[in-house]
PDB file of C-alpha atoms in Angstrom:
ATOM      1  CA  UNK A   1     136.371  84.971  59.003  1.00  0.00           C
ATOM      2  CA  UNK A   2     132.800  86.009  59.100  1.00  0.00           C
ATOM      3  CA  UNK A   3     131.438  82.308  58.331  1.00  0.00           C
ATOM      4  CA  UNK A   4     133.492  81.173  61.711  1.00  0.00           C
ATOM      5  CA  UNK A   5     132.426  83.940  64.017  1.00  0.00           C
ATOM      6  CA  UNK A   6     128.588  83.210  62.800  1.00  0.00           C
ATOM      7  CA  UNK A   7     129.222  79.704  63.625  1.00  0.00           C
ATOM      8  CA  UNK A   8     130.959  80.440  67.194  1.00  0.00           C
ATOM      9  CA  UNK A   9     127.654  82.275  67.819  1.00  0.00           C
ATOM     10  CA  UNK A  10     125.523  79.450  66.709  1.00  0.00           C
ATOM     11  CA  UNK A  11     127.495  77.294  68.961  1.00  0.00           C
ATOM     12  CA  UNK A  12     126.749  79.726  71.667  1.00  0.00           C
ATOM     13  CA  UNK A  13     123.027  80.409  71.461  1.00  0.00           C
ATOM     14  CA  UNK A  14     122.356  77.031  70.941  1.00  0.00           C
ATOM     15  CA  UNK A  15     121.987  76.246  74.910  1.00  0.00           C
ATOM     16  CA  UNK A  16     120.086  79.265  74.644  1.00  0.00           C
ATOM     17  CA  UNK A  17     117.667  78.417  72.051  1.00  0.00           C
ATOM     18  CA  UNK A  18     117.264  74.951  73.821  1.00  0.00           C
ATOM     19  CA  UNK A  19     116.392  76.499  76.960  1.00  0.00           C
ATOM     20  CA  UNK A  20     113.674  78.779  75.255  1.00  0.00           C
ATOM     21  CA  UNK A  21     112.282  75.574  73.829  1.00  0.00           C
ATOM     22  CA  UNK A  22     111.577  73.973  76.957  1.00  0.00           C
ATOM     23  CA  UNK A  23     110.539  77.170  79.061  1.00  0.00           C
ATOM     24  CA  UNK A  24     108.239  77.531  75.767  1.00  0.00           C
ATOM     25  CA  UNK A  25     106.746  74.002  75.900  1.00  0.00           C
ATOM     26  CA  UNK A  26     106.010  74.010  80.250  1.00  0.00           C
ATOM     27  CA  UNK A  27     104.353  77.493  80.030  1.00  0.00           C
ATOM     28  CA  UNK A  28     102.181  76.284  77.270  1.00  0.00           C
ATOM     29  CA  UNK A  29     101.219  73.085  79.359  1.00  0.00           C
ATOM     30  CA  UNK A  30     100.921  75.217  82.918  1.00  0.00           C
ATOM     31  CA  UNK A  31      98.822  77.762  80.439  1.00  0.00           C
ATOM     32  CA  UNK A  32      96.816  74.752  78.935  1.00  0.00           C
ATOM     33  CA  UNK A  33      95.568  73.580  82.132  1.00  0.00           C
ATOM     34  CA  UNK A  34      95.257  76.756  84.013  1.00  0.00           C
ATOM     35  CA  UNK A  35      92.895  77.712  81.254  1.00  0.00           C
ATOM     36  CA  UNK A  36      90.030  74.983  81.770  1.00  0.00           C
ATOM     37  CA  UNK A  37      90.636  75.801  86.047  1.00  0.00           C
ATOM     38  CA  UNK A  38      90.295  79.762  85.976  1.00  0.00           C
ATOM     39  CA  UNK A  39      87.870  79.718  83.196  1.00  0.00           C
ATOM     40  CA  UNK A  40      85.278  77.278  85.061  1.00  0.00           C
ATOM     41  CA  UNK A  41      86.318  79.515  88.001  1.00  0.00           C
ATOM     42  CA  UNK A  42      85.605  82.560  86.026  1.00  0.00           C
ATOM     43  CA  UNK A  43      81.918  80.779  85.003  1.00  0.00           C
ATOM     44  CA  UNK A  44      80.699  80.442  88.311  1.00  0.00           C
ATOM     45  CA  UNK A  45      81.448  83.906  89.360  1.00  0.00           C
ATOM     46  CA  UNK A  46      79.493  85.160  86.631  1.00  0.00           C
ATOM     47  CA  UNK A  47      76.640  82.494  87.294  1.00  0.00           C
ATOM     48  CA  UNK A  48      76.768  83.582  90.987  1.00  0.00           C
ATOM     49  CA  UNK A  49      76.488  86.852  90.313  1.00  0.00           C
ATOM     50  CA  UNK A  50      73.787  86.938  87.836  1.00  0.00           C
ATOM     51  CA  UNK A  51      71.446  85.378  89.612  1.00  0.00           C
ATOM     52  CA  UNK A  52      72.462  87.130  92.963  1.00  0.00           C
ATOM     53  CA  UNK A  53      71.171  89.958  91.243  1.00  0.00           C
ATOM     54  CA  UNK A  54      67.866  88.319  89.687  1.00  0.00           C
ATOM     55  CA  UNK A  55      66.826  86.820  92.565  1.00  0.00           C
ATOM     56  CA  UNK A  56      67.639  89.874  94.564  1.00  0.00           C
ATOM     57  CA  UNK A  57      69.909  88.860  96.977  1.00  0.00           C
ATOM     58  CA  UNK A  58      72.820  91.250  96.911  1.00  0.00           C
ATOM     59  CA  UNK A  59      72.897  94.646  95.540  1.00  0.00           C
ATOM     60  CA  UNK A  60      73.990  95.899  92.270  1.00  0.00           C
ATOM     61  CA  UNK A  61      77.572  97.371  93.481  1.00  0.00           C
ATOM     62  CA  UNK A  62      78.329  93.477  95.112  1.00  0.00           C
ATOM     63  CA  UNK A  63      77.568  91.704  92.058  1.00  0.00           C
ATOM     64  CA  UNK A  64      79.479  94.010  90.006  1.00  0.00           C
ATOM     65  CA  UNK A  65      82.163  93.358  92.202  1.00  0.00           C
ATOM     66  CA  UNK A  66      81.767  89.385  91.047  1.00  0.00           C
ATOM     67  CA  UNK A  67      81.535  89.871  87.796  1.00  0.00           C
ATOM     68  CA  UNK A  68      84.638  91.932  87.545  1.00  0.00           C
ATOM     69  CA  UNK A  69      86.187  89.230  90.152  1.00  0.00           C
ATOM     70  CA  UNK A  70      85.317  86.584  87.027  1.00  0.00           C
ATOM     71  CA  UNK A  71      86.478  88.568  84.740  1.00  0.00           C
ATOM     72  CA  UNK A  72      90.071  88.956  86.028  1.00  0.00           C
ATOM     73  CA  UNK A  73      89.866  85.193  86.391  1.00  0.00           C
ATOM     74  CA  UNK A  74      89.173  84.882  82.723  1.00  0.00           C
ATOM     75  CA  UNK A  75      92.032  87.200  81.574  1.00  0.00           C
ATOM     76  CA  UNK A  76      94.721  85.275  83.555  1.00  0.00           C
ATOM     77  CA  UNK A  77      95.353  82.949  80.779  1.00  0.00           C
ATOM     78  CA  UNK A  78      95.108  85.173  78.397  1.00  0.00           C
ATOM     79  CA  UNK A  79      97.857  86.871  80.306  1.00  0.00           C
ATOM     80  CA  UNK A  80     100.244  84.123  80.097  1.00  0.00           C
ATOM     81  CA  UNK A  81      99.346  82.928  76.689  1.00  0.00           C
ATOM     82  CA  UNK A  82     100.592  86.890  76.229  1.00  0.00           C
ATOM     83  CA  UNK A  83     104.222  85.984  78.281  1.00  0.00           C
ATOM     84  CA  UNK A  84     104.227  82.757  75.624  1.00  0.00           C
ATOM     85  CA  UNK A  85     103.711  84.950  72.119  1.00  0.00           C
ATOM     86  CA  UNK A  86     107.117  86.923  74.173  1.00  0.00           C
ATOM     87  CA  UNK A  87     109.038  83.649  74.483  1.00  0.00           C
ATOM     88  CA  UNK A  88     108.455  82.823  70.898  1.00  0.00           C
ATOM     89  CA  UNK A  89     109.270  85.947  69.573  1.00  0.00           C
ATOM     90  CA  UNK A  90     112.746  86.228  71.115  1.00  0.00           C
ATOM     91  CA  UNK A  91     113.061  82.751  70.053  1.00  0.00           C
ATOM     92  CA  UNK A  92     112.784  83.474  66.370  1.00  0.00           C
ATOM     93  CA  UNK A  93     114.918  86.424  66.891  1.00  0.00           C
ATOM     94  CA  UNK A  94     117.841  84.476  68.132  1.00  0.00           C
ATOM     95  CA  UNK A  95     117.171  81.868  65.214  1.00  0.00           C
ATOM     96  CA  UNK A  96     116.931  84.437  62.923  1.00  0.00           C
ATOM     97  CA  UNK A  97     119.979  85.759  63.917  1.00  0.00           C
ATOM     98  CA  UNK A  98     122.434  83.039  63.895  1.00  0.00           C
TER      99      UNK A  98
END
């Protein structure tokens, strides 16, 4: 009795699983290439803004204001790779469970 319900629910959180997978598998491609992009993007913000401020030609409060612009660009992957440790967790779960 047991053995067939915990097969029913295999058989019913398979689709699920699957679906996981590939939601899994696009994030970490989206989050793969997003990376290099924001990263670089993050880069020349900080670039910018250094030498903005060593060659004097905005004031301190501005070039703050880049490098904390850079810095959100640099924790946007971090961010999803965040969303992708969730999707793997709840994964296992639901393996771990059937």
């Amino acid at each position: 009795m047991v053995k067939a319900i915990h097969f029913i629910l295999k058989i019913m959180l398979l689709p699920v699983i699957v679906a996981l997978t590939v939601i899994r598998l696009f994030a970490e491609f989206l989050a793969g290439i997003s990376s290099v992009i924001f990263r670089s993007i993050a880069g020349i913000f900080l670039l910018t803004a250094l030498l903005c401020y060593g060659f004097g030609l905005d004031s301190p409060g501005e070039c703050l204001q880049m490098v904390l612009a850079g810095f959100l660009f640099y924790l946007l992957p971090c961010t999803v790779e965040m969303v992708i440790a969730g999707i793997v967790l709840i994964e296992e779960c639901i393996r771990s469970f059937t």
